[in-house]
CSV table of C-alpha atoms in Angstrom, one decimal:
chain,number,residue,atom,x,y,z
A,64,MET,CA,84.3,75.8,95.5
A,65,SER,CA,85.2,78.2,98.2
A,66,GLN,CA,84.0,81.7,99.2
A,67,VAL,CA,86.7,84.4,98.9
A,68,CYS,CA,86.4,88.0,99.9
A,69,ILE,CA,88.9,90.5,98.5
A,70,HIS,CA,89.1,93.6,100.8
A,71,TYR,CA,91.0,96.4,99.2
A,72,PHE,CA,91.9,100.1,99.5
A,73,SER,CA,93.1,101.9,96.4
A,74,GLY,CA,94.5,105.4,96.5
A,75,THR,CA,95.2,105.9,92.8
A,76,GLY,CA,93.3,103.0,91.2
A,77,ASN,CA,96.2,100.6,90.8
A,78,THR,CA,95.1,98.4,93.7
A,79,GLU,CA,91.5,98.3,92.5
A,80,ARG,CA,92.7,97.3,89.1
A,81,SER,CA,94.8,94.5,90.6
A,82,ALA,CA,91.9,93.4,92.8
A,83,ARG,CA,89.6,93.2,89.8
A,84,ILE,CA,92.2,91.1,87.9
A,85,LEU,CA,92.5,88.8,90.8
A,86,GLU,CA,88.7,88.5,91.1
A,87,SER,CA,88.4,87.5,87.5
A,88,LEU,CA,91.2,84.9,87.8
A,89,LEU,CA,89.7,83.3,90.9
A,90,SER,CA,86.2,83.3,89.4
A,91,ALA,CA,87.6,81.6,86.3
A,92,LYS,CA,88.9,78.8,88.6
A,93,GLY,CA,85.4,78.4,90.1
A,94,GLU,CA,85.7,80.4,93.3
A,95,THR,CA,82.9,82.6,94.5
A,96,VAL,CA,84.5,86.0,95.0
A,97,THR,CA,83.2,89.1,96.8
A,98,LEU,CA,85.0,92.4,96.1
A,99,LYS,CA,84.9,94.9,98.9
A,100,ASN,CA,86.2,98.5,98.6
A,101,ILE,CA,86.8,99.4,102.3
A,102,GLU,CA,86.8,103.1,101.5
A,103,HIS,CA,83.1,102.8,100.4
A,104,GLU,CA,82.2,100.0,102.8
A,105,PRO,CA,84.2,100.5,106.0
A,106,ILE,CA,82.3,97.9,108.0
A,107,PRO,CA,83.7,94.3,107.7
A,108,PRO,CA,81.2,91.7,106.4
A,109,VAL,CA,79.3,89.5,108.8
A,110,GLU,CA,79.0,86.6,106.4
A,111,ARG,CA,81.6,83.8,106.6
A,112,PHE,CA,84.3,83.3,104.0
A,113,ASP,CA,86.8,80.5,103.5
A,114,ALA,CA,89.5,83.0,102.6
A,115,HIS,CA,90.2,86.7,102.9
A,116,ILE,CA,92.6,88.6,100.7
A,117,PHE,CA,93.7,92.1,101.9
A,118,MET,CA,95.1,94.4,99.2
A,119,PHE,CA,96.4,97.9,99.6
A,120,CYS,CA,98.8,100.5,98.3
A,121,ILE,CA,102.0,101.2,100.2
A,122,LEU,CA,102.2,104.8,101.6
A,123,SER,CA,105.5,105.9,103.1
A,124,TRP,CA,106.6,102.2,103.5
A,125,SER,CA,103.5,101.4,105.5
A,126,ALA,CA,99.9,100.2,105.1
A,127,PRO,CA,97.4,103.0,104.9
A,128,ALA,CA,95.7,104.1,108.1
A,129,ILE,CA,92.3,103.2,106.6
A,130,MET,CA,93.4,99.6,106.2
A,131,LYS,CA,94.7,99.4,109.8
A,132,ARG,CA,91.4,100.8,111.2
A,133,TYR,CA,89.4,98.3,109.1
A,134,ILE,CA,91.4,95.3,110.3
A,135,ARG,CA,91.2,96.5,113.9
A,136,SER,CA,87.4,96.3,113.5
A,137,PHE,CA,87.5,93.0,111.8
A,138,PRO,CA,85.7,90.2,113.7
A,139,ARG,CA,87.8,87.4,115.2
A,140,SER,CA,87.9,84.5,112.8
A,141,GLY,CA,88.3,80.9,113.4
A,142,GLY,CA,89.7,78.7,110.6
A,143,SER,CA,89.7,81.3,107.8
A,144,ARG,CA,92.8,81.7,105.6
A,145,GLY,CA,94.2,85.1,104.9
A,146,ALA,CA,96.5,86.7,102.3
A,147,VAL,CA,98.2,90.1,102.2
A,148,LEU,CA,99.1,91.7,98.9
A,149,ALA,CA,100.6,95.2,98.7
A,150,VAL,CA,100.8,97.3,95.5
A,151,PHE,CA,103.8,99.5,95.2
A,152,GLY,CA,105.8,101.2,92.6
A,153,GLY,CA,109.1,100.3,90.9
A,154,GLY,CA,110.9,100.9,87.7
A,155,ALA,CA,113.9,99.9,85.6
A,156,ASP,CA,116.4,100.9,88.4
A,157,TYR,CA,114.2,100.3,91.5
A,158,ASP,CA,112.2,97.2,92.5
A,159,GLY,CA,110.1,99.1,95.0
A,160,ASP,CA,109.8,98.4,98.7
A,161,ALA,CA,106.8,97.5,100.8
A,162,GLY,CA,108.6,98.5,103.9
A,163,GLN,CA,106.8,97.4,107.1
A,164,GLY,CA,103.3,97.4,105.4
A,165,VAL,CA,103.0,93.7,104.6
A,166,PRO,CA,104.4,92.2,107.8
A,167,GLN,CA,102.5,94.7,109.9
A,168,ILE,CA,99.1,93.8,108.3
A,169,ALA,CA,100.0,90.0,108.5
A,170,ARG,CA,100.6,90.4,112.3
A,171,MET,CA,97.3,92.2,112.7
A,172,LEU,CA,95.4,89.5,110.9
A,173,ARG,CA,97.0,86.7,112.9
A,174,ARG,CA,95.9,88.5,116.0
A,175,ARG,CA,92.3,88.4,114.6
A,176,GLY,CA,92.6,84.7,114.2
A,177,LEU,CA,93.2,84.4,110.5
A,178,GLU,CA,95.8,81.9,109.2
A,179,VAL,CA,97.9,84.1,106.9
A,180,THR,CA,99.1,81.7,104.2
A,181,LEU,CA,100.4,84.2,101.6
A,182,THR,CA,102.1,87.6,101.7
A,183,GLY,CA,103.5,89.5,98.7
A,184,GLY,CA,103.9,92.5,96.6
A,185,ILE,CA,102.6,93.6,93.2
């Protein structure tokens, strides 16, 4: 069983809903999951986690400024895994586009010492 922290920012509630669904799926697999809304808790946690998942909405093809500030204040990590999941719109004729948001956050996390093993869009 591993310790997982889901760090998220939700502008409209879609990212929060996605984070809660992911939390329940991981918990059902036996993982210990901490959910952290960075808008209400802007200080990164001091406790150690085996994996960190960063979730955010895409704003103008980029990650929100609040997520970038949060990651800049994130402590250097040795050996933790990381994942980046962006929530963005789409429709019948448009698949949506995360723009530079996902690769930008992945680069920032690698600079903080996380091994980014998953990136994607929801």
